[in-house]
Tab-separated table of C-alpha atoms and ligand atoms in Angstrom:
chain	number	residue	atom	x	y	z
A	1	MET	CA	-4.755	-7.314	17.854
A	2	ILE	CA	-4.623	-8.319	21.494
A	3	GLY	CA	-7.170	-10.547	23.176
A	4	GLY	CA	-9.503	-10.777	20.200
A	5	ALA	CA	-7.896	-13.843	18.703
A	6	SER	CA	-10.289	-16.565	19.761
A	7	ALA	CA	-13.437	-14.608	18.972
A	8	ALA	CA	-11.975	-13.662	15.632
A	9	ALA	CA	-10.770	-17.159	14.905
A	10	SER	CA	-14.254	-18.618	15.035
A	11	LEU	CA	-15.205	-16.492	12.057
A	12	LEU	CA	-12.197	-17.351	9.929
A	13	PRO	CA	-11.673	-20.426	7.745
A	14	ARG	CA	-9.847	-23.273	9.481
A	15	GLN	CA	-6.660	-22.781	7.483
A	16	LEU	CA	-6.297	-19.131	8.432
A	17	ARG	CA	-6.959	-19.981	12.091
A	18	ALA	CA	-4.178	-22.544	11.843
A	19	GLY	CA	-1.963	-19.774	10.565
A	20	ALA	CA	-2.995	-17.537	13.431
A	21	GLN	CA	-2.302	-20.221	16.038
A	22	GLY	CA	1.032	-21.527	14.849
A	23	ASP	CA	2.007	-22.838	18.314
A	24	ASP	CA	-0.907	-25.263	18.358
A	25	GLN	CA	0.617	-28.515	17.140
A	26	ALA	CA	-2.673	-30.136	16.099
A	27	SER	CA	-3.790	-27.221	13.990
A	28	HIS	CA	-0.273	-26.868	12.645
A	29	GLU	CA	-0.271	-30.480	11.440
A	30	ALA	CA	-3.770	-30.084	10.078
A	31	ASP	CA	-2.511	-27.076	8.166
A	32	HIS	CA	0.350	-29.137	6.732
A	33	ALA	CA	-2.021	-31.903	5.672
A	34	ALA	CA	-4.536	-29.514	4.135
A	35	SER	CA	-1.728	-27.761	2.370
A	36	GLN	CA	-0.204	-30.895	0.910
A	37	ALA	CA	-3.606	-32.153	-0.195
A	38	ASP	CA	-4.008	-28.865	-1.963
A	39	GLY	CA	-0.674	-29.236	-3.689
A	40	GLU	CA	0.386	-25.915	-2.176
A	41	ALA	CA	4.124	-25.220	-2.370
A	42	ARG	CA	5.675	-25.084	1.098
A	43	HIS	CA	8.619	-22.945	2.024
A	44	GLY	CA	11.078	-25.128	3.931
A	45	GLU	CA	10.717	-28.324	5.933
A	46	HIS	CA	8.629	-26.884	8.753
A	47	GLY	CA	6.718	-24.705	6.341
A	48	VAL	CA	5.268	-21.247	6.770
A	49	ALA	CA	1.784	-21.336	8.267
A	50	MET	CA	-0.507	-19.399	5.991
A	51	ALA	CA	-3.947	-19.478	4.466
A	52	VAL	CA	-4.184	-22.075	1.704
A	53	GLY	CA	-6.156	-21.636	-1.485
A	54	GLU	CA	-6.476	-18.562	-3.652
A	55	VAL	CA	-8.453	-15.370	-3.543
A	56	ASP	CA	-10.527	-14.959	-6.718
A	57	THR	CA	-8.814	-11.808	-7.970
A	58	GLU	CA	-10.719	-11.889	-11.252
A	59	ALA	CA	-14.115	-11.892	-9.537
A	60	MET	CA	-12.919	-9.110	-7.235
A	61	GLY	CA	-11.581	-7.034	-10.138
A	62	TYR	CA	-8.413	-6.423	-8.144
A	63	ASP	CA	-5.096	-8.274	-8.368
A	64	PRO	CA	-2.333	-7.276	-5.920
A	65	SER	CA	0.309	-8.382	-8.479
A	66	VAL	CA	-1.071	-5.836	-10.964
A	67	PHE	CA	-1.674	-3.134	-8.352
A	68	LEU	CA	2.000	-3.324	-7.337
A	69	THR	CA	3.153	-1.459	-10.466
A	70	ASP	CA	-0.056	0.351	-11.454
A	71	PHE	CA	0.663	4.088	-11.222
A	72	ASP	CA	-2.163	6.349	-12.377
A	73	TYR	CA	-0.900	9.520	-14.074
A	74	GLY	CA	-4.469	10.651	-14.884
A	75	GLU	CA	-5.622	12.474	-18.022
A	76	ALA	CA	-2.895	14.965	-18.865
A	77	SER	CA	-3.335	18.260	-20.723
A	78	GLN	CA	-1.568	21.596	-20.806
A	79	ILE	CA	-2.897	24.718	-19.082
A	80	ASP	CA	-2.300	28.363	-20.006
A	81	ASP	CA	0.762	28.851	-17.826
A	82	GLY	CA	2.483	25.925	-19.610
A	83	ARG	CA	2.097	23.490	-16.752
A	84	THR	CA	0.534	20.040	-16.928
A	85	LEU	CA	-2.995	19.535	-15.656
A	86	ARG	CA	-3.775	15.982	-14.524
A	87	GLU	CA	-7.388	14.942	-14.022
A	88	TYR	CA	-8.508	11.874	-12.092
A	89	THR	CA	-11.981	10.501	-11.499
A	90	ILE	CA	-12.726	8.826	-8.188
A	91	VAL	CA	-16.067	7.356	-7.217
A	92	ALA	CA	-16.777	6.115	-3.700
A	93	VAL	CA	-18.678	2.806	-3.818
A	94	ASP	CA	-19.586	0.133	-1.275
A	95	GLN	CA	-17.963	-3.087	-2.455
A	96	GLU	CA	-17.402	-6.507	-0.910
A	97	ILE	CA	-13.787	-7.629	-1.289
A	98	GLU	CA	-11.990	-10.931	-0.610
A	99	ILE	CA	-9.007	-10.376	1.709
A	100	ALA	CA	-7.978	-14.026	2.270
A	101	PRO	CA	-9.299	-17.213	0.641
A	102	GLY	CA	-12.990	-17.334	1.536
A	103	VAL	CA	-12.782	-14.310	3.858
A	104	PHE	CA	-14.957	-11.478	2.552
A	105	PHE	CA	-15.031	-7.929	3.887
A	106	PRO	CA	-17.780	-5.330	3.287
A	107	ALA	CA	-15.505	-2.502	2.179
A	108	TRP	CA	-16.102	1.128	1.334
A	109	THR	CA	-13.863	1.869	-1.627
A	110	TYR	CA	-12.519	4.456	-4.033
A	111	ASN	CA	-13.235	3.109	-7.546
A	112	GLY	CA	-14.162	-0.358	-6.276
A	113	THR	CA	-10.774	-1.437	-4.926
A	114	VAL	CA	-8.811	-1.303	-1.678
A	115	PRO	CA	-6.482	0.527	-1.791
A	116	GLY	CA	-7.874	3.048	-4.276
A	117	PRO	CA	-5.824	3.975	-7.360
A	118	THR	CA	-2.208	5.048	-6.805
A	119	ILE	CA	-2.283	8.667	-7.922
A	120	ARG	CA	1.040	9.779	-9.329
A	121	CYS	CA	2.237	13.020	-10.897
A	122	ASN	CA	5.188	15.348	-11.188
A	123	GLU	CA	6.005	18.086	-8.705
A	124	GLY	CA	4.210	21.329	-9.663
A	125	ASP	CA	1.523	19.685	-11.797
A	126	ARG	CA	-2.003	21.065	-11.380
A	127	ILE	CA	-4.229	18.293	-10.041
A	128	GLN	CA	-7.999	17.913	-10.354
A	129	ILE	CA	-9.766	15.042	-8.667
A	130	HIS	CA	-13.359	14.688	-9.834
A	131	PHE	CA	-14.936	12.953	-6.856
A	132	SER	CA	-18.459	11.488	-6.730
A	133	ASN	CA	-20.020	9.708	-3.799
A	134	ALA	CA	-22.011	6.663	-4.935
A	135	GLY	CA	-21.658	5.022	-1.530
A	136	SER	CA	-24.080	4.731	1.370
A	137	HIS	CA	-22.347	7.189	3.744
A	138	PRO	CA	-20.944	10.731	3.488
A	139	HIS	CA	-17.253	10.706	2.521
A	140	THR	CA	-14.426	13.061	1.567
A	141	LEU	CA	-11.045	12.972	-0.130
A	142	HIS	CA	-8.322	14.273	2.140
A	143	PHE	CA	-4.904	14.494	0.495
A	144	HIS	CA	-1.631	14.744	2.382
A	145	GLY	CA	0.208	17.568	0.652
A	146	ILE	CA	0.302	21.348	0.534
A	147	HIS	CA	-2.991	22.921	-0.594
A	148	SER	CA	-5.747	25.372	0.354
A	149	ALA	CA	-7.725	24.726	3.533
A	150	PHE	CA	-10.918	24.714	1.450
A	151	MET	CA	-9.626	21.710	-0.524
A	152	ASP	CA	-8.564	19.752	2.563
A	153	GLY	CA	-11.455	17.278	2.452
A	154	VAL	CA	-12.281	17.393	6.157
A	155	ALA	CA	-15.735	17.266	7.748
A	156	GLY	CA	-16.884	20.814	8.627
A	157	ILE	CA	-14.017	22.633	6.860
A	158	GLY	CA	-14.093	24.071	3.323
A	159	ARG	CA	-16.339	22.008	1.092
A	160	GLY	CA	-16.617	19.453	3.913
A	161	MET	CA	-18.625	16.229	3.607
A	162	ILE	CA	-19.646	14.969	0.192
A	163	HIS	CA	-22.988	13.269	0.778
A	164	PRO	CA	-24.251	10.247	-1.181
A	165	GLY	CA	-25.225	11.449	-4.653
A	166	GLU	CA	-23.031	14.583	-4.465
A	167	SER	CA	-19.883	15.412	-6.421
A	168	PHE	CA	-16.989	17.796	-5.936
A	169	THR	CA	-13.714	18.537	-7.734
A	170	TYR	CA	-10.691	18.871	-5.477
A	171	GLU	CA	-7.995	21.020	-7.061
A	172	PHE	CA	-4.432	21.818	-5.973
A	173	ASP	CA	-0.793	21.895	-7.064
A	174	ALA	CA	1.272	18.764	-6.461
A	175	GLU	CA	3.558	19.776	-3.555
A	176	PRO	CA	5.852	18.706	-1.986
A	177	TYR	CA	7.517	15.851	-3.864
A	178	GLY	CA	7.469	12.594	-1.949
A	179	CYS	CA	5.477	9.519	-1.047
A	180	HIS	CA	2.130	10.581	0.351
A	181	LEU	CA	-1.407	9.270	0.723
A	182	TYR	CA	-5.044	10.230	0.545
A	183	HIS	CA	-7.966	8.999	2.578
A	184	CYS	CA	-11.506	9.772	3.657
A	185	HIS	CA	-11.744	12.233	6.555
A	186	ALA	CA	-15.409	11.702	7.485
A	187	ILE	CA	-16.409	10.941	11.075
A	188	PRO	CA	-15.861	8.442	12.696
A	189	LEU	CA	-12.478	8.577	11.065
A	190	LYS	CA	-11.207	5.189	12.181
A	191	ARG	CA	-14.198	3.471	10.637
A	192	HIS	CA	-14.043	5.357	7.340
A	193	ILE	CA	-10.328	4.680	6.935
A	194	HIS	CA	-10.419	1.097	8.096
A	195	LYS	CA	-13.323	0.262	5.752
A	196	GLY	CA	-10.958	0.850	2.829
A	197	LEU	CA	-11.096	4.518	1.802
A	198	TYR	CA	-7.404	5.233	1.193
A	199	GLY	CA	-4.716	5.172	-1.466
A	200	ALA	CA	-1.182	6.316	-2.228
A	201	PHE	CA	-0.231	9.693	-3.702
A	202	ILE	CA	3.239	9.913	-5.237
A	203	VAL	CA	4.814	13.182	-6.388
A	204	ASN	CA	7.995	12.841	-8.478
A	205	PRO	CA	10.719	15.423	-7.685
A	206	ASP	CA	11.507	17.971	-10.411
A	207	PRO	CA	15.197	17.712	-11.454
A	208	GLU	CA	15.138	21.318	-12.699
A	209	ARG	CA	14.478	22.477	-9.144
A	210	HIS	CA	16.398	19.867	-7.165
A	211	GLY	CA	19.268	18.750	-9.369
A	212	GLU	CA	20.615	15.521	-10.706
A	213	LEU	CA	19.627	13.233	-7.816
A	214	ALA	CA	15.960	13.831	-8.632
A	215	ARG	CA	16.353	12.263	-12.073
A	216	LYS	CA	16.308	8.686	-10.865
A	217	ARG	CA	12.803	9.282	-9.465
A	218	HIS	CA	11.349	11.096	-12.482
A	219	PRO	CA	10.014	9.058	-15.436
A	220	ASP	CA	11.050	11.665	-18.058
A	221	TYR	CA	14.746	11.050	-17.340
A	222	ALA	CA	16.817	8.086	-18.538
A	223	GLU	CA	18.314	7.683	-15.035
A	224	SER	CA	14.936	6.397	-13.786
A	225	GLU	CA	14.623	3.573	-16.301
A	226	GLU	CA	16.691	0.909	-14.529
A	227	TRP	CA	14.586	1.150	-11.344
A	228	GLN	CA	12.013	-1.516	-10.503
A	229	GLU	CA	9.310	0.407	-8.651
A	230	PHE	CA	6.510	-0.940	-6.487
A	231	ILE	CA	3.716	0.525	-4.387
A	232	MET	CA	3.083	-1.235	-1.082
A	233	VAL	CA	0.256	-0.124	1.186
A	234	MET	CA	0.368	-1.854	4.565
A	235	ASN	CA	-3.206	-2.443	5.670
A	236	ALA	CA	-5.330	-4.663	7.911
A	237	PHE	CA	-8.949	-5.673	8.345
A	238	ASP	CA	-11.202	-5.964	11.368
A	239	THR	CA	-13.516	-8.685	10.090
A	240	THR	CA	-15.485	-8.866	13.362
A	241	PHE	CA	-15.893	-5.086	13.895
A	242	ASP	CA	-14.495	-5.166	17.427
A	243	ASP	CA	-11.722	-2.592	16.736
A	244	GLU	CA	-9.082	-5.347	16.453
A	245	ASN	CA	-7.621	-6.616	13.194
A	246	GLU	CA	-7.852	-10.251	12.130
A	247	VAL	CA	-6.126	-10.061	8.736
A	248	TYR	CA	-2.962	-8.127	7.810
A	249	ALA	CA	-1.439	-7.557	4.383
A	250	VAL	CA	0.425	-5.353	2.001
A	251	ASN	CA	-2.024	-4.331	-0.701
A	252	THR	CA	-5.015	-6.039	0.952
A	253	VAL	CA	-4.770	-9.776	0.201
A	254	ALA	CA	-3.164	-11.841	2.998
A	255	PHE	CA	-0.033	-13.759	1.920
A	256	HIS	CA	-0.541	-12.755	-1.730
A	257	TYR	CA	3.166	-12.160	-2.421
A	258	MET	CA	4.101	-15.431	-0.670
A	259	LYS	CA	2.016	-17.311	-3.214
A	260	HIS	CA	2.964	-14.946	-6.043
A	261	PRO	CA	6.510	-13.741	-5.265
A	262	ILE	CA	7.583	-10.398	-6.689
A	263	VAL	CA	10.149	-11.089	-9.402
A	264	ILE	CA	13.219	-8.841	-9.202
A	265	GLU	CA	15.942	-8.564	-11.828
A	266	ARG	CA	18.994	-8.904	-9.609
A	267	ASP	CA	21.174	-6.215	-11.143
A	268	ARG	CA	18.523	-3.504	-11.390
A	269	PRO	CA	17.783	-1.442	-8.254
A	270	VAL	CA	14.457	-1.705	-6.402
A	271	ARG	CA	12.361	1.168	-5.093
A	272	VAL	CA	9.365	0.578	-2.824
A	273	TYR	CA	6.880	3.349	-2.079
A	274	LEU	CA	5.721	2.203	1.364
A	275	VAL	CA	2.598	3.589	3.055
A	276	ASN	CA	1.064	2.502	6.362
A	277	VAL	CA	-2.700	2.871	6.736
A	278	THR	CA	-3.189	0.125	9.332
A	279	GLU	CA	-5.979	1.140	11.721
A	280	PHE	CA	-6.247	0.031	15.405
A	281	ASP	CA	-2.535	-0.936	15.742
A	282	PRO	CA	-0.309	2.107	16.345
A	283	ILE	CA	2.723	0.841	14.417
A	284	ASN	CA	3.494	-1.360	11.430
A	285	SER	CA	6.880	-2.236	9.981
A	286	PHE	CA	8.813	-3.548	6.981
A	287	HIS	CA	11.680	-5.984	7.540
A	288	LEU	CA	13.846	-7.428	4.749
A	289	HIS	CA	15.767	-10.696	5.022
A	290	ALA	CA	19.381	-11.256	3.929
A	291	ASN	CA	19.897	-7.687	2.744
A	292	PHE	CA	19.745	-4.059	3.941
A	293	PHE	CA	18.250	-0.928	2.404
A	294	ASP	CA	18.209	2.880	2.454
A	295	TYR	CA	15.090	4.747	3.541
A	296	TYR	CA	13.688	8.214	2.796
A	297	ASP	CA	11.137	9.250	5.423
A	298	HIS	CA	8.071	10.718	3.638
A	299	GLY	CA	10.129	10.623	0.422
A	300	THR	CA	10.681	14.371	0.768
A	301	THR	CA	14.468	14.270	0.613
A	302	LEU	CA	16.862	13.100	-2.089
A	303	GLU	CA	19.419	11.827	0.434
A	304	PRO	CA	18.348	8.881	2.604
A	305	THR	CA	17.162	9.675	6.130
A	306	HIS	CA	18.288	6.171	7.197
A	307	ARG	CA	21.141	4.259	5.585
A	308	THR	CA	21.827	0.524	5.723
A	309	ILE	CA	18.886	-0.683	7.782
A	310	ASP	CA	16.867	-3.890	7.485
A	311	THR	CA	13.774	-2.794	9.414
A	312	VAL	CA	11.768	0.403	9.396
A	313	MET	CA	8.655	1.249	11.364
A	314	GLN	CA	5.818	3.544	10.398
A	315	CYS	CA	2.937	4.874	12.488
A	316	GLN	CA	-0.446	5.249	10.805
A	317	ALA	CA	-0.206	7.528	7.720
A	318	GLN	CA	3.575	7.574	7.904
A	319	ARG	CA	5.230	6.577	4.667
A	320	GLY	CA	8.547	6.595	2.901
A	321	ILE	CA	10.671	5.270	0.092
A	322	ILE	CA	12.829	2.152	0.393
A	323	GLU	CA	15.729	1.618	-2.016
A	324	ILE	CA	17.302	-1.851	-2.243
A	325	SER	CA	20.157	-3.272	-4.296
A	326	PHE	CA	20.459	-7.014	-4.913
A	327	ALA	CA	23.333	-6.466	-7.411
A	328	GLY	CA	25.601	-9.517	-7.408
A	329	PHE	CA	23.468	-11.360	-4.845
A	330	GLU	CA	22.720	-15.092	-4.976
A	331	PRO	CA	19.479	-15.601	-6.913
A	332	GLY	CA	16.665	-16.919	-4.732
A	333	GLN	CA	13.800	-15.993	-2.455
A	334	TYR	CA	14.260	-13.040	-0.120
A	335	MET	CA	11.476	-12.762	2.417
A	336	PHE	CA	10.125	-9.469	3.740
A	337	HIS	CA	7.402	-8.948	6.324
A	338	ALA	CA	6.169	-6.951	9.276
A	339	HIS	CA	8.468	-7.625	12.214
A	340	GLN	CA	5.467	-7.700	14.490
A	341	SER	CA	5.297	-11.522	14.267
A	342	GLU	CA	1.539	-11.484	14.796
A	343	PHE	CA	1.000	-9.331	11.700
A	344	ALA	CA	3.304	-11.593	9.681
A	345	GLU	CA	1.463	-14.737	10.718
A	346	LEU	CA	-1.906	-13.171	9.924
A	347	GLY	CA	-0.960	-12.256	6.374
A	348	TRP	CA	1.747	-9.565	6.140
A	349	MET	CA	4.510	-11.767	4.789
A	350	SER	CA	5.964	-11.566	1.269
A	351	ILE	CA	8.798	-12.698	-0.979
A	352	PHE	CA	11.097	-11.093	-3.538
A	353	GLU	CA	12.131	-13.714	-6.117
A	354	VAL	CA	15.539	-12.456	-7.220
A	355	VAL	CA	16.563	-13.741	-10.646
A	356	GLU	CA	19.758	-13.220	-12.660
B	401	CU	CU1	-15.756	8.025	4.425
């Protein structure tokens, strides 16, 4: 967001504006006072400027702390050729969501939440997505992966637009293994994506095809059990509909994992499936404090594409897998955030709480 700050700020609660204008001493002090009155825990003497209060996750029917580890393997059955068929049901619905305390956004959603369900399966599985459009606009489901052109979920190609009231079953084999995504491909694309029609699509590598290294990423193998896995979708919201974002997050709710740090068992490795769907800003990033990590671009390799880095950037729809070890580290809070400071101060800031 460039230049839209003051217009946007007038529509945000005072606390979030204070967070957005951290250099302004008066608002900064007001933020401190409001925060202390609220009994909000502060991080450090100077504090981290962020929205105070809580989003009502129960009313919204979406809790980022639950979403983090909620992988949907669908309804599994066996088909004639011996493979596994996985069926998923996705309904597009218009749904208001709360993205920061008191900040509501009129989203278009898959199954009522932003992001939609994290669809996960094993490489080679047959996938059926039973899609219905109960929303107010035509939508599609466009998966990143290898599949027939007819099933691509793009306006004017194959089955094309699914109009309100219509249904269609998308069907394909899960290829290639990796960390992918799905989203609506209706026109205008930037509006349909930014309104909330996206989710992650994870395909576990098959150890029988790719060897031992694949085992640590496949739930049927003991080597995967020690891993602490999380899905993180970097997203943002244009609350004023001027093609600039006012609120940034991982998994939708600004500062959620600052207020509810992600607990990590120190001596078990961490794997983050990271997806960037941020609209309007060309690049987002993930930066970890006090540690380094390995990165697998698109998740389509079993050897890291970057080793020992502490920051990785992704353009829109880029994604990858981050692997972190805190083994032997001092227990405590390890921050991670977008290294675009503006995004961090407007909500994309989080904490790993590393415990022994
Ligand atoms: Cu759409």
